[in-house]
Short mmCIF file of C-alpha atoms and ligand atoms in Angstrom, two decimals:
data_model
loop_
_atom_site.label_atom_id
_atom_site.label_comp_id
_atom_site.label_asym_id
_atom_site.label_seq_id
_atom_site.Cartn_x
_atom_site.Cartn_y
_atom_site.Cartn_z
CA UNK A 1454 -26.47 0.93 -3.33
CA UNK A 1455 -28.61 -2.09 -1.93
CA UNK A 1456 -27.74 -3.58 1.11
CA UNK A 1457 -25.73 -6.78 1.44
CA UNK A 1458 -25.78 -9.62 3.52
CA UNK A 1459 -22.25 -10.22 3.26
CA UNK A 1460 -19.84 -7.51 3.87
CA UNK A 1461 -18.27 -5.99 0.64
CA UNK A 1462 -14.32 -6.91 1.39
CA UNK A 1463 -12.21 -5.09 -1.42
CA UNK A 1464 -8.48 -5.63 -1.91
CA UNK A 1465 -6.55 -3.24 -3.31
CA UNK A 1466 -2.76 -3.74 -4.60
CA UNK A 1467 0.10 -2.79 -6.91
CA UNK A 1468 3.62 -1.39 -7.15
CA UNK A 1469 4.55 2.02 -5.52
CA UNK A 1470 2.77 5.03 -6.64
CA UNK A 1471 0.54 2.84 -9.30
CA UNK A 1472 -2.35 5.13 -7.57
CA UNK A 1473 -3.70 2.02 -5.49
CA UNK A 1474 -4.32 4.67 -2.75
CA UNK A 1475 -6.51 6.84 -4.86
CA UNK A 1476 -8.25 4.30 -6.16
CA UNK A 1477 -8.89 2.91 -2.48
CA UNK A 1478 -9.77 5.81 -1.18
CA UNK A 1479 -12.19 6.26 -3.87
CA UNK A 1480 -13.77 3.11 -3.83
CA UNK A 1481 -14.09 3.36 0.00
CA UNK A 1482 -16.19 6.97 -0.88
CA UNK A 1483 -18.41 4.93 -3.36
CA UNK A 1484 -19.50 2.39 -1.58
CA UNK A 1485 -19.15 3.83 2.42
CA UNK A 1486 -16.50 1.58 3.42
CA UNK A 1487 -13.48 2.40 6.15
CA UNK A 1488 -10.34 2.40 4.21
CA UNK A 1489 -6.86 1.59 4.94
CA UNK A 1490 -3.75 2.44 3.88
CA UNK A 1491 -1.53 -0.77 4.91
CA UNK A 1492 1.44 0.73 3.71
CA UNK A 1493 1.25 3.69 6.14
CA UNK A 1494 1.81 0.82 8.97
CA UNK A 1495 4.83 -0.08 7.51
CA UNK A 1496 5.82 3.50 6.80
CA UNK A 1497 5.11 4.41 10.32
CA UNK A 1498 7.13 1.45 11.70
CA UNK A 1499 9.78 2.47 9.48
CA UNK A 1500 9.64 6.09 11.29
CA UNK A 1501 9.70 4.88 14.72
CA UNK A 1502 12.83 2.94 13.74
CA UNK A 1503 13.98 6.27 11.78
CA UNK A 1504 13.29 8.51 15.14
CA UNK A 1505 14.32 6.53 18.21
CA UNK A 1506 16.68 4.95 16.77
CA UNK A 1507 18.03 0.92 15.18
CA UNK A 1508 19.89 -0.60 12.65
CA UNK A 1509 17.30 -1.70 9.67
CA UNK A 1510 19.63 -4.26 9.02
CA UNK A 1511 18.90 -5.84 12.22
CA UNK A 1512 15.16 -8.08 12.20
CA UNK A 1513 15.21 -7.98 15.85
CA UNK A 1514 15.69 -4.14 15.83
CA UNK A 1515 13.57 -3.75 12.90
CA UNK A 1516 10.68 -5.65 14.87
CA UNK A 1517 11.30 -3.66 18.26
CA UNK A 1518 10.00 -0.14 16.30
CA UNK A 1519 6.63 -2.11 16.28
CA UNK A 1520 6.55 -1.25 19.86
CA UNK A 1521 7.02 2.20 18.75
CA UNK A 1522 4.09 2.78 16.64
CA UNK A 1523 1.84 4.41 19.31
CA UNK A 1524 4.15 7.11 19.61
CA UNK A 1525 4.05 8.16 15.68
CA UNK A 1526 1.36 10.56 14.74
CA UNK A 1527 -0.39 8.64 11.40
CA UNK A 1528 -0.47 12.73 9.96
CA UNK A 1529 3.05 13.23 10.07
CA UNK A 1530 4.16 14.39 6.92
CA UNK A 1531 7.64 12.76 7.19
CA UNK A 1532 5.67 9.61 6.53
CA UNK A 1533 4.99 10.47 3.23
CA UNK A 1534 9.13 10.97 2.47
CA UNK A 1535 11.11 9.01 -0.33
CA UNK A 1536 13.45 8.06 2.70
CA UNK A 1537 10.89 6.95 4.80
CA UNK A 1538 9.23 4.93 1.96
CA UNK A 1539 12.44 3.07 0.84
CA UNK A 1540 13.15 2.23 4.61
CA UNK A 1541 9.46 0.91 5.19
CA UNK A 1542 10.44 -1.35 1.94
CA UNK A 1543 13.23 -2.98 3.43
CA UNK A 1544 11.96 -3.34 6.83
CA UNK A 1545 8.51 -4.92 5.32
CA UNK A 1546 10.40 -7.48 3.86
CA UNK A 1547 11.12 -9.06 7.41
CA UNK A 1548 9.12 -11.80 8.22
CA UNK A 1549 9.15 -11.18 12.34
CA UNK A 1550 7.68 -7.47 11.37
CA UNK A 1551 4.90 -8.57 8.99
CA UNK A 1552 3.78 -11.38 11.57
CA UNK A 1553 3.65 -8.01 14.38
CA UNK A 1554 1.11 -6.28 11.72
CA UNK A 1555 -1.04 -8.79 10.39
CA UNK A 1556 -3.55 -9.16 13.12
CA UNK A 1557 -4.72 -5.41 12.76
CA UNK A 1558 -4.90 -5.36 9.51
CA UNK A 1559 -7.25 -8.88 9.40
CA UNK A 1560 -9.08 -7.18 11.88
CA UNK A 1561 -9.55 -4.30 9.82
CA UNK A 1562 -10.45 -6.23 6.74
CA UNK A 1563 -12.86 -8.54 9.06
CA UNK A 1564 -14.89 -5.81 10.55
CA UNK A 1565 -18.52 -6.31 10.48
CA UNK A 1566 -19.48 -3.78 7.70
CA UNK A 1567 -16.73 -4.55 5.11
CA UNK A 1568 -13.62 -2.63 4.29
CA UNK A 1569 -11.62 -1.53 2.23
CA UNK A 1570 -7.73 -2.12 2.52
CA UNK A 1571 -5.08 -0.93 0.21
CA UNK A 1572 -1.26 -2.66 -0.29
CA UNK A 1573 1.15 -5.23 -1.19
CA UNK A 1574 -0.42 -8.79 -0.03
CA UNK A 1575 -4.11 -7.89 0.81
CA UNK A 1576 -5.33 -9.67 -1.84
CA UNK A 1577 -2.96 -12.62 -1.14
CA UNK A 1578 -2.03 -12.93 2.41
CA UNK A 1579 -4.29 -10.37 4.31
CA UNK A 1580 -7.82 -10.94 2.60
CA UNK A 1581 -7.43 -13.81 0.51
CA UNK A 1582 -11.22 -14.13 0.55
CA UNK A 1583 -12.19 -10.40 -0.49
CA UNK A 1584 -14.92 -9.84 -2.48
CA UNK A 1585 -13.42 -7.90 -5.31
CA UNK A 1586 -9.30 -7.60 -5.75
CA UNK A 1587 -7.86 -5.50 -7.69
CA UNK A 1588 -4.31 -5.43 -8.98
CA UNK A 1589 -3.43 -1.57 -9.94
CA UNK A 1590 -0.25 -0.77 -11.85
CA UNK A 1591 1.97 1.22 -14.20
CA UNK A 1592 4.64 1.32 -16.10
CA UNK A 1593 7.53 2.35 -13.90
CA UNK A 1594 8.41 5.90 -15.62
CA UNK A 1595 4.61 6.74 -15.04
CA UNK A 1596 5.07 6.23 -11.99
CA UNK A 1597 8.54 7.85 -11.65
CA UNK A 1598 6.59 10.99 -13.33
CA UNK A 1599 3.71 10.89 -11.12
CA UNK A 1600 5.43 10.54 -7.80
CA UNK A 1601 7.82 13.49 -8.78
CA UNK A 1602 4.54 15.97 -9.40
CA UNK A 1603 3.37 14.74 -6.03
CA UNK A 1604 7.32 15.38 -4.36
CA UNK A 1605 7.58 18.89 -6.44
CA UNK A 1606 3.77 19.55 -4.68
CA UNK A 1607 4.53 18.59 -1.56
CA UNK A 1608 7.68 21.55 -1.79
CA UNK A 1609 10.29 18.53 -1.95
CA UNK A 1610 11.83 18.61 -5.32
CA UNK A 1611 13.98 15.94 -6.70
CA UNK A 1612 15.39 14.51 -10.20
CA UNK A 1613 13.38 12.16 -12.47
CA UNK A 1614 16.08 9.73 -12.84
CA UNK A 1615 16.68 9.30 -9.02
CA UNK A 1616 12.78 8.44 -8.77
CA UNK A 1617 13.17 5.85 -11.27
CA UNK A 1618 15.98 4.37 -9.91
CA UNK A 1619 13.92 4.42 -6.54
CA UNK A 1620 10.66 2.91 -7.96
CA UNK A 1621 12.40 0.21 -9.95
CA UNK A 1622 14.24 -0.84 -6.85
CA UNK A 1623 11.31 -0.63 -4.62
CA UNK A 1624 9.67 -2.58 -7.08
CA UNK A 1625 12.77 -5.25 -7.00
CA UNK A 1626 12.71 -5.54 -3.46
CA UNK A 1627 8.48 -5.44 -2.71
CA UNK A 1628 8.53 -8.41 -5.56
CA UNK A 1629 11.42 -9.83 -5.12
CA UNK A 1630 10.96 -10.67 -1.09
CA UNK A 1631 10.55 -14.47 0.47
CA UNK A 1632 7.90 -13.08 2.78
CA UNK A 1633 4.57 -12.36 1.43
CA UNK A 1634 6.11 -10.88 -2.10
CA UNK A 1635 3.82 -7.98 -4.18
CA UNK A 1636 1.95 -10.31 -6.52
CA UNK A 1637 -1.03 -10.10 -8.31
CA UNK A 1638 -3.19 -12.51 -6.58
CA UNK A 1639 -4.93 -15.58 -9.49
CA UNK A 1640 -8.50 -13.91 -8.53
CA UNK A 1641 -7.43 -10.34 -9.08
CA UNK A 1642 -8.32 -8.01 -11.64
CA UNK A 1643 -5.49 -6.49 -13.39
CA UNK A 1644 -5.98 -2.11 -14.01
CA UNK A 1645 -2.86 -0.88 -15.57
CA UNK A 1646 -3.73 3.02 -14.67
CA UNK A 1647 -0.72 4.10 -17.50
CA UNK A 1648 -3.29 5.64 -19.92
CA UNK A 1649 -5.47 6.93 -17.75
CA UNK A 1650 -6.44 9.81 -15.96
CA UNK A 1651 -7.79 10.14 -11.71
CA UNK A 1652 -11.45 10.13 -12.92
CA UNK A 1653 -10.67 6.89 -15.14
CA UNK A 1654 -8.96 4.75 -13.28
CA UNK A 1655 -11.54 5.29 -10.09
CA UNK A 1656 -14.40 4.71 -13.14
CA UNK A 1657 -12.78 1.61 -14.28
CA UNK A 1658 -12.44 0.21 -10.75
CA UNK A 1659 -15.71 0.88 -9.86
CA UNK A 1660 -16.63 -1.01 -13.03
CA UNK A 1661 -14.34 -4.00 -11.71
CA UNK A 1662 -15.72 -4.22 -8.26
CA UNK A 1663 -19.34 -3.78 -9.51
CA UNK A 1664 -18.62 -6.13 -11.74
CA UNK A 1665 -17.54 -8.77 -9.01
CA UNK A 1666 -20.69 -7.93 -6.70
CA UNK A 1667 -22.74 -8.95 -9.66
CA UNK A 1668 -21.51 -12.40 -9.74
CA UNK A 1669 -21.20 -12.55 -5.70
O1 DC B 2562 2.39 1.67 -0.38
P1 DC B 2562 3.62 2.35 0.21
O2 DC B 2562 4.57 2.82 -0.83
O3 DC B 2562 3.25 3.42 1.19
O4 DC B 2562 4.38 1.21 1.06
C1 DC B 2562 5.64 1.41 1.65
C2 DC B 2562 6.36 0.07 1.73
O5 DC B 2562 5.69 -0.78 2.68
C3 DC B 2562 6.39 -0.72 0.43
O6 DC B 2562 7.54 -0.43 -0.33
C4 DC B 2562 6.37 -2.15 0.88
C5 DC B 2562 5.72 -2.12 2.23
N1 DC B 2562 4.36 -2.67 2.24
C6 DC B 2562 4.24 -4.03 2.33
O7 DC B 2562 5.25 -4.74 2.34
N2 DC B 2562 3.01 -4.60 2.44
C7 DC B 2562 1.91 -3.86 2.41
N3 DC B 2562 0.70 -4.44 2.52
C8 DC B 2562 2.02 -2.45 2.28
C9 DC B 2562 3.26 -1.88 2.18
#
């Protein structure tokens, strides 16, 4: 790849389990970026709240398990959990706790060599001026499907229906928020990942970010 004068900024977002973090992990492979996974913040803010204890009903208590975060290990599996996940959802949608993770994540996205950052607002709120934005998504019994093969792999089964009804209210709640809402940003590119296989989707974002570069 040449060399760039301007670091290569790319935004990924989308829906739960649209396979935004494949793609950005991907992309950050092809072009030897640092990646991250925003929603693991949230996740792991969610855990410390989980683990030592608060009332996600509560802001104030909701913003306290910030202080927590140095004490969760980013590896822990329990992360990765449906209950974890549907807890990060509601506690993301607090404006107190987005304000307590937006400087690291700028800082991420502002780092000298370029980044890559995958989530719900990077495109709008966290890197409005990214290089290349893409929007990923799915329809929402793909997804149900998809996150059930990677629950049944992970040795935590569960029912198709109950991961629909999960995605479609995560997806109600991520879009439906007053603080920094999952929406595709005007300047995004939309890749509806539905049809496709892993090797397609990370082919036709490459094409989309490649395709940005060229114009940059
Ligand atoms: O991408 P994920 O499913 O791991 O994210 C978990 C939750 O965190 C998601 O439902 C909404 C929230 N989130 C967010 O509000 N903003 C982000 N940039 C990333 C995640």
């Amino acid at each position: 790849m040449a060399s760039r004068t301007v670091p290569l900024v790319i935004a990924v977002d989308g829906p739960a389990a649209s396979g935004k973090g494949t793609i950005a992990k991907a992309l950050a492979r092809h072009y030897d970026l640092p990646h991250m996974d925003t929603g693991l913040l949230y996740r792991a803010v969610a855990l410390s709240l989980f683990r030592f204890g608060g009332d996600a009903a509560s802001e104030f208590e909701a913003l306290r398990a910030v202080d927590g975060l140095a004490q969760i290990d980013m590896g822990d599996e329990e992360l990765r959990s449906e209950v974890v996940g549907s807890l990060a959802s509601r506690i993301s949608a607090y404006p107190a706790v987005r304000a307590a993770l937006l400087q690291r994540q700028r800082q991420f996205a502002a780092q000298d060599g370029g980044a890559v950052l995958d989530g719900r607002d990077i495109g709008t709120v966290i890197a409005p001026n990214a290089t290349a934005k893409l929007f990923v998504t799915a329809s929402a019994e793909v997804r149900a499907r998809r996150r059930l093969a990677e629950l049944e792999g992970r040795g935590m089964p569960a029912h198709y229906d109950d991961v629909l009804l999960d995605i479609r209210a995560r997806d109600a709640r991520d879009a439906g928020r007053d603080s920094a809402p999952l929406v595709q940003a005007d300047d995004a590119d939309l890749l509806d990942t539905s049809e496709l296989g892993v090797d397609a989707a990370i082919a036709a974002a490459i094409a989309l970010v490649d395709a940005r570069l060229a114009i940059a």
